[in-house]
Tab-separated table of C-alpha atoms and ligand atoms in Angstrom:
chain	number	residue	atom	x	y	z
A	1	UNK	CA	-9.404	243.743	-20.130
A	2	UNK	CA	-7.978	240.486	-19.674
A	3	UNK	CA	-7.010	241.194	-16.122
A	4	UNK	CA	-10.464	242.568	-15.479
A	5	UNK	CA	-11.601	238.889	-17.037
A	6	UNK	CA	-9.872	237.246	-14.314
A	7	UNK	CA	-10.419	239.420	-11.939
A	8	UNK	CA	-14.535	238.681	-12.811
A	9	UNK	CA	-13.689	234.945	-12.709
A	10	UNK	CA	-11.995	235.194	-9.561
A	11	UNK	CA	-15.047	236.533	-8.177
A	12	UNK	CA	-17.847	234.243	-9.437
A	13	UNK	CA	-15.388	231.471	-8.424
A	14	UNK	CA	-15.208	232.815	-4.964
A	15	UNK	CA	-18.580	233.768	-4.754
A	16	UNK	CA	-19.443	229.876	-5.805
A	17	UNK	CA	-17.192	228.507	-3.045
A	18	UNK	CA	-18.791	230.717	-0.276
A	19	UNK	CA	-22.310	229.763	-1.537
A	20	UNK	CA	-21.495	226.246	-1.876
A	21	UNK	CA	-19.896	225.951	1.704
A	22	UNK	CA	-22.761	227.743	3.358
A	23	UNK	CA	-25.237	225.353	1.949
A	24	UNK	CA	-23.216	222.444	3.168
A	25	UNK	CA	-23.119	223.824	6.636
A	26	UNK	CA	-26.754	224.796	6.855
A	27	UNK	CA	-28.389	221.688	8.280
A	28	UNK	CA	-30.771	223.297	10.583
A	29	UNK	CA	-34.033	225.699	9.645
A	30	UNK	CA	-32.823	229.092	10.513
A	31	UNK	CA	-35.942	230.377	11.229
A	32	UNK	CA	-37.015	234.027	10.183
A	33	UNK	CA	-35.382	237.322	10.218
A	34	UNK	CA	-35.896	239.415	13.175
A	35	UNK	CA	-39.605	240.850	13.308
A	36	UNK	CA	-40.061	244.727	12.244
A	37	UNK	CA	-42.449	247.266	13.872
A	38	UNK	CA	-45.732	247.756	11.515
A	39	UNK	CA	-48.708	249.706	12.189
A	40	UNK	CA	-51.490	247.412	14.095
A	41	UNK	CA	-54.149	249.886	13.432
A	42	UNK	CA	-57.480	248.225	12.319
A	43	UNK	CA	-57.730	247.718	8.244
A	44	UNK	CA	-60.670	246.204	6.153
A	45	UNK	CA	-60.556	242.761	5.451
A	46	UNK	CA	-62.498	241.088	2.545
A	47	UNK	CA	-65.044	238.620	3.526
A	48	UNK	CA	-65.653	235.309	1.219
A	49	UNK	CA	-68.720	234.915	-0.454
A	50	UNK	CA	-70.242	231.709	1.468
A	51	UNK	CA	-72.344	229.491	-0.425
A	52	UNK	CA	-72.499	226.071	-2.334
A	53	UNK	CA	-70.918	226.303	-5.839
A	54	UNK	CA	-73.103	224.700	-8.459
A	55	UNK	CA	-69.769	223.939	-10.877
A	56	UNK	CA	-71.439	221.683	-13.734
A	57	UNK	CA	-71.099	218.338	-14.866
A	58	UNK	CA	-72.896	217.464	-11.183
A	59	UNK	CA	-69.915	218.638	-9.296
A	60	UNK	CA	-70.518	221.112	-5.996
A	61	UNK	CA	-68.338	222.882	-3.692
A	62	UNK	CA	-68.913	224.623	-0.790
A	63	UNK	CA	-67.047	226.944	1.898
A	64	UNK	CA	-70.115	226.926	4.022
A	65	UNK	CA	-68.903	226.019	7.752
A	66	UNK	CA	-66.508	227.343	10.072
A	67	UNK	CA	-62.831	227.728	9.287
A	68	UNK	CA	-63.315	227.667	5.362
A	69	UNK	CA	-61.538	228.942	2.800
A	70	UNK	CA	-62.523	229.230	-0.818
A	71	UNK	CA	-62.387	232.303	-2.690
A	72	UNK	CA	-63.376	231.430	-6.094
A	73	UNK	CA	-64.036	228.117	-7.939
A	74	UNK	CA	-64.507	226.882	-11.561
A	75	UNK	CA	-64.595	223.954	-13.841
A	76	UNK	CA	-61.621	224.188	-16.102
A	77	UNK	CA	-61.926	221.150	-18.155
A	78	UNK	CA	-64.319	217.988	-17.934
A	79	UNK	CA	-62.777	216.512	-14.786
A	80	UNK	CA	-60.839	219.480	-13.968
A	81	UNK	CA	-61.628	222.058	-11.161
A	82	UNK	CA	-59.395	225.062	-10.436
A	83	UNK	CA	-59.664	226.947	-6.843
A	84	UNK	CA	-58.537	230.129	-5.924
A	85	UNK	CA	-57.307	231.194	-2.720
A	86	UNK	CA	-56.934	234.464	-1.329
A	87	UNK	CA	-55.740	236.438	1.660
A	88	UNK	CA	-58.295	238.260	3.951
A	89	UNK	CA	-55.926	241.504	2.976
A	90	UNK	CA	-52.647	242.546	2.340
A	91	UNK	CA	-49.610	243.101	2.857
A	92	UNK	CA	-49.577	239.316	4.752
A	93	UNK	CA	-47.179	236.816	5.611
A	94	UNK	CA	-48.371	234.015	3.145
A	95	UNK	CA	-49.662	231.208	4.907
A	96	UNK	CA	-52.169	230.440	2.673
A	97	UNK	CA	-54.514	228.478	4.000
A	98	UNK	CA	-57.554	226.314	2.508
A	99	UNK	CA	-60.633	224.747	3.675
A	100	UNK	CA	-63.315	223.542	1.551
A	101	UNK	CA	-65.878	220.754	0.709
A	102	UNK	CA	-66.306	218.785	-2.467
A	103	UNK	CA	-68.565	216.178	-3.810
A	104	UNK	CA	-70.443	214.938	-7.200
A	105	UNK	CA	-73.699	213.446	-8.275
A	106	UNK	CA	-72.002	210.665	-10.019
A	107	UNK	CA	-68.635	208.916	-8.939
A	108	UNK	CA	-65.952	210.460	-10.760
A	109	UNK	CA	-62.107	211.254	-10.488
A	110	UNK	CA	-60.949	214.721	-10.914
A	111	UNK	CA	-58.192	216.805	-10.685
A	112	UNK	CA	-58.148	219.573	-8.437
A	113	UNK	CA	-55.857	222.739	-8.767
A	114	UNK	CA	-55.251	224.981	-5.941
A	115	UNK	CA	-54.009	228.551	-7.071
A	116	UNK	CA	-53.122	231.320	-5.148
A	117	UNK	CA	-52.874	235.146	-5.918
A	118	UNK	CA	-49.947	236.461	-7.610
A	119	UNK	CA	-46.914	236.103	-5.843
A	120	UNK	CA	-48.083	233.464	-3.247
A	121	UNK	CA	-46.790	230.011	-2.925
A	122	UNK	CA	-48.179	226.702	-1.724
A	123	UNK	CA	-47.232	225.828	1.787
A	124	UNK	CA	-49.841	223.076	3.404
A	125	UNK	CA	-49.776	219.590	2.525
A	126	UNK	CA	-53.553	218.591	1.875
A	127	UNK	CA	-55.598	216.891	4.524
A	128	UNK	CA	-58.655	215.205	3.627
A	129	UNK	CA	-61.637	213.745	5.584
A	130	UNK	CA	-64.868	212.051	5.088
A	131	UNK	CA	-67.073	213.534	8.126
A	132	UNK	CA	-64.672	216.941	8.679
A	133	UNK	CA	-63.699	215.388	12.218
A	134	UNK	CA	-60.773	212.539	11.626
A	135	UNK	CA	-58.226	213.618	9.052
A	136	UNK	CA	-55.303	212.241	6.883
A	137	UNK	CA	-52.673	213.169	4.630
A	138	UNK	CA	-53.693	213.155	0.661
A	139	UNK	CA	-52.150	209.920	-0.292
A	140	UNK	CA	-48.694	211.212	-1.658
A	141	UNK	CA	-49.245	208.989	-5.049
A	142	UNK	CA	-52.632	211.364	-5.608
A	143	UNK	CA	-50.594	214.943	-4.845
A	144	UNK	CA	-48.722	216.634	-7.472
A	145	UNK	CA	-46.734	219.576	-5.698
A	146	UNK	CA	-43.439	221.497	-6.174
A	147	UNK	CA	-42.055	219.987	-2.944
A	148	UNK	CA	-38.436	220.584	-4.243
A	149	UNK	CA	-39.224	224.149	-3.326
A	150	UNK	CA	-41.303	223.005	-0.376
A	151	UNK	CA	-38.654	220.957	1.202
A	152	UNK	CA	-35.837	223.948	0.759
A	153	UNK	CA	-38.517	226.328	2.912
A	154	UNK	CA	-39.687	227.900	0.025
A	155	UNK	CA	-43.225	228.391	-1.198
A	156	UNK	CA	-44.150	225.564	-3.656
A	157	UNK	CA	-45.262	226.787	-7.366
A	158	UNK	CA	-48.196	224.335	-7.912
A	159	UNK	CA	-50.334	222.046	-5.886
A	160	UNK	CA	-52.521	219.736	-7.827
A	161	UNK	CA	-54.612	216.612	-6.003
A	162	UNK	CA	-56.135	213.847	-7.810
A	163	UNK	CA	-59.229	213.441	-5.963
A	164	UNK	CA	-62.116	210.573	-6.186
A	165	UNK	CA	-65.533	212.260	-5.918
A	166	UNK	CA	-68.718	210.830	-4.936
A	167	UNK	CA	-72.130	211.619	-3.350
A	168	UNK	CA	-70.468	211.784	-0.202
A	169	UNK	CA	-68.830	215.430	0.775
A	170	UNK	CA	-64.969	215.198	0.768
A	171	UNK	CA	-63.315	217.939	3.116
A	172	UNK	CA	-60.000	219.049	1.729
A	173	UNK	CA	-57.865	221.325	4.036
A	174	UNK	CA	-54.520	222.604	4.666
A	175	UNK	CA	-54.547	221.248	8.459
A	176	UNK	CA	-56.714	219.234	10.233
A	177	UNK	CA	-59.424	221.625	10.866
A	178	UNK	CA	-59.980	222.873	14.589
A	179	UNK	CA	-62.445	226.049	14.616
A	180	UNK	CA	-63.280	227.899	17.875
A	181	UNK	CA	-65.887	225.848	18.808
A	182	UNK	CA	-63.441	222.916	18.918
A	183	UNK	CA	-61.251	224.726	21.399
A	184	UNK	CA	-64.123	225.572	23.118
A	185	UNK	CA	-65.390	222.359	23.647
A	186	UNK	CA	-61.556	221.110	24.642
A	187	UNK	CA	-61.890	223.520	27.276
A	188	UNK	CA	-64.981	222.839	28.535
A	189	UNK	CA	-64.048	219.378	28.926
A	190	UNK	CA	-60.982	220.470	30.975
A	191	UNK	CA	-62.990	222.588	32.878
A	192	UNK	CA	-64.861	219.503	34.413
A	193	UNK	CA	-61.733	219.090	36.602
A	194	UNK	CA	-62.242	220.073	39.999
A	195	UNK	CA	-58.780	222.223	39.431
A	196	UNK	CA	-59.729	223.972	36.529
A	197	UNK	CA	-61.976	226.831	35.826
A	198	UNK	CA	-63.233	228.364	32.353
A	199	UNK	CA	-63.776	232.317	32.136
A	200	UNK	CA	-64.129	234.660	29.310
A	201	UNK	CA	-61.389	237.681	29.423
A	202	UNK	CA	-62.947	239.800	26.565
A	203	UNK	CA	-64.752	239.699	23.180
A	204	UNK	CA	-62.934	239.389	19.827
A	205	UNK	CA	-63.536	242.353	17.015
A	206	UNK	CA	-66.656	240.197	15.788
A	207	UNK	CA	-67.779	239.511	19.126
A	208	UNK	CA	-66.483	235.845	19.773
A	209	UNK	CA	-65.862	235.041	23.604
A	210	UNK	CA	-62.174	234.832	24.271
A	211	UNK	CA	-61.680	232.323	27.194
A	212	UNK	CA	-58.953	231.275	29.707
A	213	UNK	CA	-58.446	228.337	31.462
A	214	UNK	CA	-57.085	228.762	34.989
A	215	UNK	CA	-55.779	225.621	36.021
A	216	UNK	CA	-54.165	224.506	39.953
A	217	UNK	CA	-53.747	227.046	43.351
A	218	UNK	CA	-55.258	229.970	42.266
A	219	UNK	CA	-54.201	231.421	45.305
A	220	UNK	CA	-50.541	230.927	44.649
A	221	UNK	CA	-49.033	233.739	43.830
A	222	UNK	CA	-46.424	231.811	41.068
A	223	UNK	CA	-47.703	231.692	37.724
A	224	UNK	CA	-47.171	230.440	34.266
A	225	UNK	CA	-48.929	231.792	31.223
A	226	UNK	CA	-49.799	229.680	28.021
A	227	UNK	CA	-50.863	231.093	24.365
A	228	UNK	CA	-52.109	229.731	21.363
A	229	UNK	CA	-53.409	230.184	18.011
A	230	UNK	CA	-52.632	233.768	17.447
A	231	UNK	CA	-52.287	232.339	13.915
A	232	UNK	CA	-55.283	230.705	12.370
A	233	UNK	CA	-53.507	227.961	10.220
A	234	UNK	CA	-51.135	227.109	13.087
A	235	UNK	CA	-52.956	223.978	14.372
A	236	UNK	CA	-49.681	221.970	14.561
A	237	UNK	CA	-49.103	224.415	17.556
A	238	UNK	CA	-52.274	224.070	18.836
A	239	UNK	CA	-52.126	220.495	19.286
A	240	UNK	CA	-48.679	220.927	21.145
A	241	UNK	CA	-50.399	222.962	23.088
A	242	UNK	CA	-53.094	220.803	23.930
A	243	UNK	CA	-50.703	218.036	24.842
A	244	UNK	CA	-48.542	220.442	26.878
A	245	UNK	CA	-51.588	221.485	28.904
A	246	UNK	CA	-53.136	218.092	29.193
A	247	UNK	CA	-49.906	216.981	31.107
A	248	UNK	CA	-50.145	219.637	33.457
A	249	UNK	CA	-53.499	218.423	34.241
A	250	UNK	CA	-52.582	214.802	34.580
A	251	UNK	CA	-53.249	212.681	37.353
A	252	UNK	CA	-49.878	212.041	38.920
A	253	UNK	CA	-47.694	213.116	41.769
A	254	UNK	CA	-45.246	215.504	39.540
A	255	UNK	CA	-48.540	217.378	38.228
A	256	UNK	CA	-50.171	217.547	41.554
A	257	UNK	CA	-47.502	218.672	43.376
A	258	UNK	CA	-46.797	221.517	40.686
A	259	UNK	CA	-50.602	222.203	41.023
A	260	UNK	CA	-50.531	222.787	44.563
A	261	UNK	CA	-47.633	225.254	44.134
A	262	UNK	CA	-48.420	226.938	41.004
A	263	UNK	CA	-51.492	228.545	39.129
A	264	UNK	CA	-51.471	227.601	35.292
A	265	UNK	CA	-53.349	230.372	33.046
A	266	UNK	CA	-53.909	229.426	29.764
A	267	UNK	CA	-55.873	231.370	26.880
A	268	UNK	CA	-56.320	228.452	24.199
A	269	UNK	CA	-57.711	230.616	21.078
A	270	UNK	CA	-56.536	234.525	21.165
A	271	UNK	CA	-57.887	234.936	17.333
A	272	UNK	CA	-61.347	233.232	17.359
A	273	UNK	CA	-62.493	235.426	14.366
A	274	UNK	CA	-59.329	234.610	12.085
A	275	UNK	CA	-59.732	231.041	12.733
A	276	UNK	CA	-63.529	230.826	12.084
A	277	UNK	CA	-63.169	233.090	9.129
A	278	UNK	CA	-60.598	230.692	7.415
A	279	UNK	CA	-57.443	233.475	7.687
A	280	UNK	CA	-54.201	232.999	6.559
A	281	UNK	CA	-52.748	234.923	9.521
A	282	UNK	CA	-54.817	238.191	10.793
A	283	UNK	CA	-57.907	238.878	13.110
A	284	UNK	CA	-60.733	240.297	11.796
A	285	UNK	CA	-59.256	243.795	12.342
A	286	UNK	CA	-56.791	242.779	9.359
A	287	UNK	CA	-53.701	242.607	11.817
A	288	UNK	CA	-51.237	240.061	12.652
A	289	UNK	CA	-51.885	239.847	16.306
A	290	UNK	CA	-48.324	238.844	17.272
A	291	UNK	CA	-47.240	242.371	16.362
A	292	UNK	CA	-49.335	244.136	18.390
A	293	UNK	CA	-47.867	243.364	21.695
A	294	UNK	CA	-46.620	246.850	22.129
A	295	UNK	CA	-49.267	249.462	21.029
A	296	UNK	CA	-52.034	246.721	21.983
A	297	UNK	CA	-55.012	248.283	19.086
A	298	UNK	CA	-56.740	245.345	18.662
A	299	UNK	CA	-59.464	243.697	21.113
A	300	UNK	CA	-57.988	240.394	21.369
A	301	UNK	CA	-54.241	241.483	22.507
A	302	UNK	CA	-55.777	243.798	24.957
A	303	UNK	CA	-57.946	241.318	26.641
A	304	UNK	CA	-55.060	239.136	27.253
A	305	UNK	CA	-53.034	241.782	28.443
A	306	UNK	CA	-55.579	243.142	30.786
A	307	UNK	CA	-56.185	239.498	32.207
A	308	UNK	CA	-52.485	239.125	32.802
A	309	UNK	CA	-52.550	242.544	34.357
A	310	UNK	CA	-55.043	241.905	36.830
A	311	UNK	CA	-53.132	238.581	37.969
A	312	UNK	CA	-49.915	240.700	39.289
A	313	UNK	CA	-52.121	243.260	41.093
A	314	UNK	CA	-51.701	241.041	44.427
A	315	UNK	CA	-48.212	240.972	43.889
A	316	UNK	CA	-48.034	237.702	41.924
A	317	UNK	CA	-45.352	236.742	39.583
A	318	UNK	CA	-45.253	235.114	36.151
A	319	UNK	CA	-42.382	232.663	36.037
A	320	UNK	CA	-43.060	231.369	32.389
A	321	UNK	CA	-44.639	232.184	29.462
A	322	UNK	CA	-44.925	229.808	26.167
A	323	UNK	CA	-46.845	230.756	23.018
A	324	UNK	CA	-47.333	228.189	20.638
A	325	UNK	CA	-47.278	228.549	16.616
A	326	UNK	CA	-46.165	226.696	13.734
A	327	UNK	CA	-43.708	226.858	10.561
A	328	UNK	CA	-41.747	224.999	8.467
A	329	UNK	CA	-39.753	223.222	10.801
A	330	UNK	CA	-40.094	222.664	14.873
A	331	UNK	CA	-37.973	225.820	16.492
A	332	UNK	CA	-37.864	227.606	19.774
A	333	UNK	CA	-37.664	231.602	19.626
A	334	UNK	CA	-36.059	232.213	23.444
A	335	UNK	CA	-35.352	235.675	24.965
A	336	UNK	CA	-31.496	237.184	24.729
A	337	UNK	CA	-29.559	234.722	27.522
A	338	UNK	CA	-28.231	238.128	28.190
A	339	UNK	CA	-31.457	239.601	29.356
A	340	UNK	CA	-32.541	238.319	33.001
A	341	UNK	CA	-36.053	237.883	34.111
A	342	UNK	CA	-37.669	236.206	36.990
A	343	UNK	CA	-36.137	232.867	36.570
A	344	UNK	CA	-32.910	233.319	34.563
A	345	UNK	CA	-32.082	230.083	32.653
A	346	UNK	CA	-35.152	228.411	33.281
A	347	UNK	CA	-36.180	228.231	29.813
A	348	UNK	CA	-33.091	226.792	27.841
A	349	UNK	CA	-32.793	224.427	30.830
A	350	UNK	CA	-36.381	222.850	30.111
A	351	UNK	CA	-35.827	222.823	26.430
A	352	UNK	CA	-32.623	220.783	26.768
A	353	UNK	CA	-33.931	218.467	29.287
A	354	UNK	CA	-36.876	217.891	27.017
A	355	UNK	CA	-34.286	217.202	24.057
A	356	UNK	CA	-32.233	214.848	25.881
A	357	UNK	CA	-34.938	212.482	26.389
A	358	UNK	CA	-35.617	212.111	22.803
A	359	UNK	CA	-33.309	209.843	20.562
A	360	UNK	CA	-31.016	211.764	18.127
A	361	UNK	CA	-33.034	215.033	18.459
A	362	UNK	CA	-31.270	218.177	19.232
A	363	UNK	CA	-33.863	221.256	19.744
A	364	UNK	CA	-33.569	223.657	17.365
A	365	UNK	CA	-33.299	226.891	19.642
A	366	UNK	CA	-33.002	230.637	18.186
A	367	UNK	CA	-32.499	233.521	20.810
A	368	UNK	CA	-33.617	236.642	19.829
A	369	UNK	CA	-31.476	239.770	19.351
A	370	UNK	CA	-30.808	241.732	22.924
A	371	UNK	CA	-32.472	244.633	21.292
A	372	UNK	CA	-35.481	242.640	19.494
A	373	UNK	CA	-38.391	245.256	19.118
A	374	UNK	CA	-40.955	243.965	21.865
A	375	UNK	CA	-44.109	243.516	19.620
A	376	UNK	CA	-44.688	239.927	19.582
A	377	UNK	CA	-46.111	238.085	22.680
A	378	UNK	CA	-42.979	236.501	24.326
A	379	UNK	CA	-40.623	239.506	23.813
A	380	UNK	CA	-43.898	241.880	25.291
A	381	UNK	CA	-44.473	239.575	28.199
A	382	UNK	CA	-41.040	239.163	29.166
A	383	UNK	CA	-40.283	242.878	29.220
A	384	UNK	CA	-43.638	243.945	30.980
A	385	UNK	CA	-43.883	240.860	33.410
A	386	UNK	CA	-40.200	239.446	33.691
A	387	UNK	CA	-41.643	235.954	32.563
A	388	UNK	CA	-39.039	233.510	30.971
A	389	UNK	CA	-40.603	233.184	27.680
A	390	UNK	CA	-40.323	231.200	24.625
A	391	UNK	CA	-42.173	230.995	21.176
A	392	UNK	CA	-42.677	227.329	20.548
A	393	UNK	CA	-43.193	226.698	16.722
A	394	UNK	CA	-44.143	223.623	15.561
A	395	UNK	CA	-43.477	222.018	12.305
A	396	UNK	CA	-46.584	221.899	9.533
A	397	UNK	CA	-45.678	218.596	9.074
A	398	UNK	CA	-44.510	217.351	12.258
A	399	UNK	CA	-46.419	213.922	12.831
A	400	UNK	CA	-49.111	214.114	15.750
A	401	UNK	CA	-47.389	211.568	18.383
A	402	UNK	CA	-44.167	213.446	18.035
A	403	UNK	CA	-45.934	216.972	18.539
A	404	UNK	CA	-47.817	215.104	21.597
A	405	UNK	CA	-44.467	213.571	23.018
A	406	UNK	CA	-42.644	216.873	22.994
A	407	UNK	CA	-45.419	218.945	24.314
A	408	UNK	CA	-45.824	216.288	27.470
A	409	UNK	CA	-42.151	216.418	27.920
A	410	UNK	CA	-41.807	220.016	27.708
A	411	UNK	CA	-44.635	220.045	30.350
A	412	UNK	CA	-42.874	217.426	32.669
A	413	UNK	CA	-39.516	218.880	32.732
A	414	UNK	CA	-40.860	222.675	33.320
A	415	UNK	CA	-42.665	221.156	36.628
A	416	UNK	CA	-39.872	219.448	37.499
A	417	UNK	CA	-37.376	222.316	37.598
A	418	UNK	CA	-39.946	224.666	38.823
A	419	UNK	CA	-40.725	222.246	41.873
A	420	UNK	CA	-36.934	221.665	42.290
A	421	UNK	CA	-36.208	225.884	42.107
B	501	ZN	ZN1	-47.324	231.913	13.978
């Protein structure tokens, strides 16, 4: 009995030492576990009731705009409003996106509680806007959240906002609101340049157009592929994509020379239905599109694949592919270095050259397992087209100027390395 007690004590002591030493060495975000095959056959989704809710006490709340997510709302105290946010369907990787408008007939301060369905925690730091176009972080003194959990890369258990309401509409959202019409507007502006063409490559399940941009030498047999917005809330990834593509279309020697040599293909918003419906993750078929790159059951992934296959008919090759996403912290998921594509070593070279230019920064690179399932965009595009591929995940809270700097430097070093190759 005494021996058993000592054994238990030793066990707990060694478990504690192991746990403690692992923790102190954990300096970087380790990223997600290897992704698993799931069915990507269409499943039903739940739609929101879109309306302006009259909460009483002269307070109103609305989800009548693209990208909104507000599944329920009630006045739960004199000056307290509770919002319910639920996903389009389950199971789902819980990235609880919220976006709604709120105002009051007379100026008043309220406490707004954001709640989610059971088992889901808070992820996004609240952003506010007076016009739906320019956004800022809510002042930290007005935000009470379980930041201890969030800082550890876990979901927070509560999220309370102190808001000053007036007759002017206040917009509250998980990230800056960038919906399909904003993306299309950006694309159309870029297509005013003589060397950029915008064209439709297919339709989403709800019949929204999916656009591509073709940039540079369209006769070239050397190509790169750029993807974004498979996952609707991942706005910081979209902003990085924007900076990356704008650098490729800049007017300087490097970009001019690169565009003479290469054809650049961009699909800036693969999931317009999910974006405009304010989804947490899925398309209108209720599926995580970034798990549908093996079976291609959804119209959005089918459209991109068909488009890419058409491009290689004349012997053209994809040398590089990048898909922009967002997660807790910046991380690069790369193909296993043991696998060789059309230009082995390209991706690590580009990332380290970019990282070397930023003081006190070491890029967090996570190569996939050699036998990773070929079910997301980059593993599948590498497998089918040989493109050296990377999933670039941008942190949810990475500041805008840093997103832009890294996006531009990544483009610059990619162009330099590809031109010198
Ligand atoms: Zn994502």
